Coordinates of C-alpha atoms in Angstrom, one line a residue:
M166 CA -39.2 96.4 36.9
N167 CA -38.3 94.6 40.2
L168 CA -35.8 95.9 42.8
K169 CA -32.9 93.8 41.5
Q170 CA -33.4 95.0 37.9
L171 CA -33.7 98.6 39.1
L172 CA -30.4 98.4 40.9
Q173 CA -28.6 96.7 38.0
V174 CA -29.8 99.4 35.7
A175 CA -28.7 102.1 38.2
I176 CA -25.2 100.8 38.5
A177 CA -24.8 99.0 35.2
G178 CA -21.3 98.0 34.1
V179 CA -19.1 98.4 37.1
V180 CA -21.2 96.5 39.6
A181 CA -24.5 94.9 40.0
I182 CA -25.6 95.0 43.5
S183 CA -28.6 93.1 44.8
V184 CA -30.0 94.8 47.9
P185 CA -33.0 93.3 49.5
L186 CA -35.5 95.6 51.2
I187 CA -34.0 97.6 54.0
S188 CA -35.9 96.9 57.2
T189 CA -36.6 99.5 59.9
Q190 CA -36.1 96.8 62.5
K191 CA -32.5 97.5 63.8
S192 CA -32.8 94.7 66.3
V193 CA -32.5 92.2 63.4
A194 CA -29.1 93.6 62.3
Q195 CA -27.9 94.0 65.9
S196 CA -28.7 90.4 66.9
A197 CA -27.1 88.9 63.8
A198 CA -23.8 87.2 64.1
P199 CA -20.8 89.5 63.6
L200 CA -19.1 89.6 60.2
S201 CA -16.1 87.4 59.8
S202 CA -14.8 88.5 56.4
F203 CA -15.5 89.4 52.8
Q204 CA -14.7 86.8 50.1
C205 CA -14.2 86.9 46.4
Q206 CA -15.8 84.0 44.7
I207 CA -17.1 82.8 41.3
S208 CA -20.9 82.8 41.1
E209 CA -23.2 80.3 39.4
D210 CA -23.2 82.7 36.4
Q211 CA -19.4 82.4 36.3
L212 CA -18.9 86.0 37.4
F213 CA -16.6 87.2 40.2
V214 CA -18.5 88.4 43.2
T215 CA -17.7 89.9 46.5
L216 CA -19.7 88.4 49.4
A217 CA -19.8 89.0 53.2
V218 CA -19.5 86.1 55.6
R219 CA -20.7 86.1 59.2
Q220 CA -18.7 84.4 62.0
N221 CA -21.4 81.7 62.1
G222 CA -20.6 80.8 58.4
Q223 CA -23.7 82.5 56.9
V224 CA -22.9 83.9 53.5
S225 CA -24.6 87.0 52.1
D226 CA -26.0 87.6 48.7
P227 CA -23.4 89.2 46.4
M228 CA -22.4 92.7 47.5
I229 CA -20.7 93.4 44.2
V230 CA -20.7 91.5 40.9
W231 CA -17.7 92.3 38.9
K232 CA -18.7 92.5 35.2
T233 CA -16.9 95.4 33.5
E234 CA -13.9 94.7 31.3
E235 CA -13.3 98.5 31.0
F236 CA -10.2 98.3 33.2
S237 CA -8.8 95.0 31.9
G238 CA -6.4 96.8 29.4
A239 CA -4.7 98.3 32.4
G240 CA -4.5 94.9 34.1
Y241 CA -7.5 95.3 36.3
T242 CA -9.6 92.3 35.2
P243 CA -12.9 91.5 37.0
E244 CA -11.0 88.8 38.9
R245 CA -8.2 91.3 40.0
R246 CA -10.7 94.0 41.0
C247 CA -12.7 91.4 42.9
T248 CA -9.6 90.3 44.8
E249 CA -8.3 93.7 45.5
V250 CA -11.6 95.3 46.6
T251 CA -12.4 92.3 48.8
N252 CA -9.0 92.7 50.4
R253 CA -9.7 96.4 51.0
L254 CA -13.0 95.5 52.6
N255 CA -11.3 92.9 54.8
S256 CA -8.7 95.5 55.9
L257 CA -11.5 98.0 56.7
L258 CA -13.3 95.3 58.7
Q259 CA -10.2 94.4 60.6
E260 CA -9.2 98.0 61.4
N261 CA -12.7 98.6 62.8
N262 CA -12.7 95.6 65.2
Q263 CA -14.6 93.2 62.8
S264 CA -17.4 95.6 62.5
L265 CA -18.8 98.0 59.8
S266 CA -20.5 100.1 62.5
G267 CA -19.7 103.8 62.0
L268 CA -18.4 103.3 58.4
Y269 CA -19.9 104.8 55.3
M270 CA -19.5 104.5 51.6
T271 CA -19.4 107.7 49.5
A272 CA -18.3 108.9 46.1
G273 CA -15.6 111.3 45.2
L274 CA -12.7 112.2 42.9
V275 CA -9.2 110.8 43.5
N276 CA -6.5 111.6 41.0
G277 CA -9.1 112.8 38.6
E278 CA -11.0 109.5 38.7
A279 CA -14.6 109.0 40.1
V280 CA -14.4 106.4 42.9
L281 CA -16.3 104.9 45.7
C282 CA -14.6 105.0 49.1
A283 CA -15.1 104.1 52.7
V284 CA -15.0 106.8 55.4
S285 CA -15.6 106.9 59.1
S286 CA -17.5 110.2 59.1
T287 CA -20.2 111.8 57.1
R288 CA -17.9 114.8 56.9
A289 CA -15.0 112.9 55.3
G290 CA -14.3 112.5 51.6
C291 CA -12.4 110.2 49.3
N292 CA -8.6 110.2 49.2
T293 CA -5.9 107.8 48.1
R294 CA -6.0 105.9 51.4
N295 CA -9.7 105.0 51.5
V296 CA -10.6 104.2 47.8
L297 CA -12.6 101.0 47.4
F298 CA -12.8 101.1 43.6
T299 CA -12.9 103.3 40.5
L300 CA -16.2 103.7 38.7
N301 CA -16.7 102.8 35.1
H302 CA -17.5 105.3 32.4
A303 CA -21.3 104.9 32.7
N304 CA -21.3 105.4 36.5
R305 CA -18.7 108.1 36.8
R306 CA -21.1 110.7 35.2
N307 CA -23.2 110.8 38.4
P308 CA -21.7 108.7 41.2
S309 CA -23.7 110.6 43.9
Q310 CA -27.0 109.7 42.2
M311 CA -25.8 106.1 41.9
L312 CA -25.3 106.0 45.7
R313 CA -28.7 107.5 46.3
N314 CA -30.3 105.0 44.1
L315 CA -28.5 102.1 45.7
A316 CA -29.4 103.2 49.3
S317 CA -33.0 104.3 48.6
A318 CA -34.3 101.7 46.2
G319 CA -35.5 99.3 48.9
V320 CA -36.0 101.6 51.8
V321 CA -39.1 101.0 53.9
G322 CA -40.1 103.5 56.5
S323 CA -37.3 105.3 58.3
G324 CA -34.6 102.6 58.1
S325 CA -32.6 104.4 55.4
A326 CA -29.0 103.4 54.8
I327 CA -28.3 106.8 53.4
Q328 CA -27.4 110.1 55.1
E329 CA -26.6 113.4 53.5
S330 CA -24.1 116.0 54.6
G331 CA -23.9 119.1 52.5
G332 CA -25.7 117.4 49.6
Q333 CA -23.1 114.5 49.6
P334 CA -24.6 111.1 50.1
Y335 CA -23.1 108.6 52.5
V336 CA -24.3 105.0 52.6
D337 CA -24.2 103.3 56.0
L338 CA -22.1 100.2 55.2
N339 CA -23.3 98.3 58.3
V340 CA -27.0 98.6 57.3
L341 CA -26.2 97.9 53.6
V342 CA -24.2 94.7 54.2
N343 CA -26.6 93.4 56.9
Q344 CA -29.5 93.6 54.4
L345 CA -27.6 91.3 52.1
F346 CA -28.2 88.3 54.5

C-alpha cells in the first residue's frame, strides 16, 4: 500500500489528505514563498478540495478532500464544509501574519462532537473558537490516532510534524502544509 492509500484509509470518509514525505531539511520550507491563502476548489475528480496557495502563485496538492455526505442532512454538504473550513484556515493565516508558524492542529471534543482544531500552543485544546471541522463517524472513534497516522506516515528522520504533550498529539501546521507543495 503506498503512502497516499495509507493516509486515505487512515482518515476515510471525512477527509482524504495526501501528504508527501516530510523532509528533515527545514531550509526548504523556510526558503519557500510565504502562503497567500487557502482556496476551496473542485478537483479533476469533481470533489471539493481545500488547497494552499503561496504568494508566488504556487498551488499545493489538496490538503483536504471533502467526500463525506454524513453532515449533508444538517446542511453541511461537502461544498459548504469546504468553503467554511477554507475560510477558517484563511482567518487563522491572517491572524498569524500570513504564516502558520507556531500553529498546531489537534483533536478534541467540543459540544460532545469530535473535532479537529487549530491551536497556538501544544498545551491548548479545542474549544468553540478554534474548531476547524467535525470528524465523521468513522474518524471520531479515535481522532488522536488519526492525527498520529497523518503526521507520521511519511516522516523521514527527525523532521516530524507531530509533537506530543501529555499524550495528546499536535501536528505542526506549518510543516504539514509546506510538505504539500
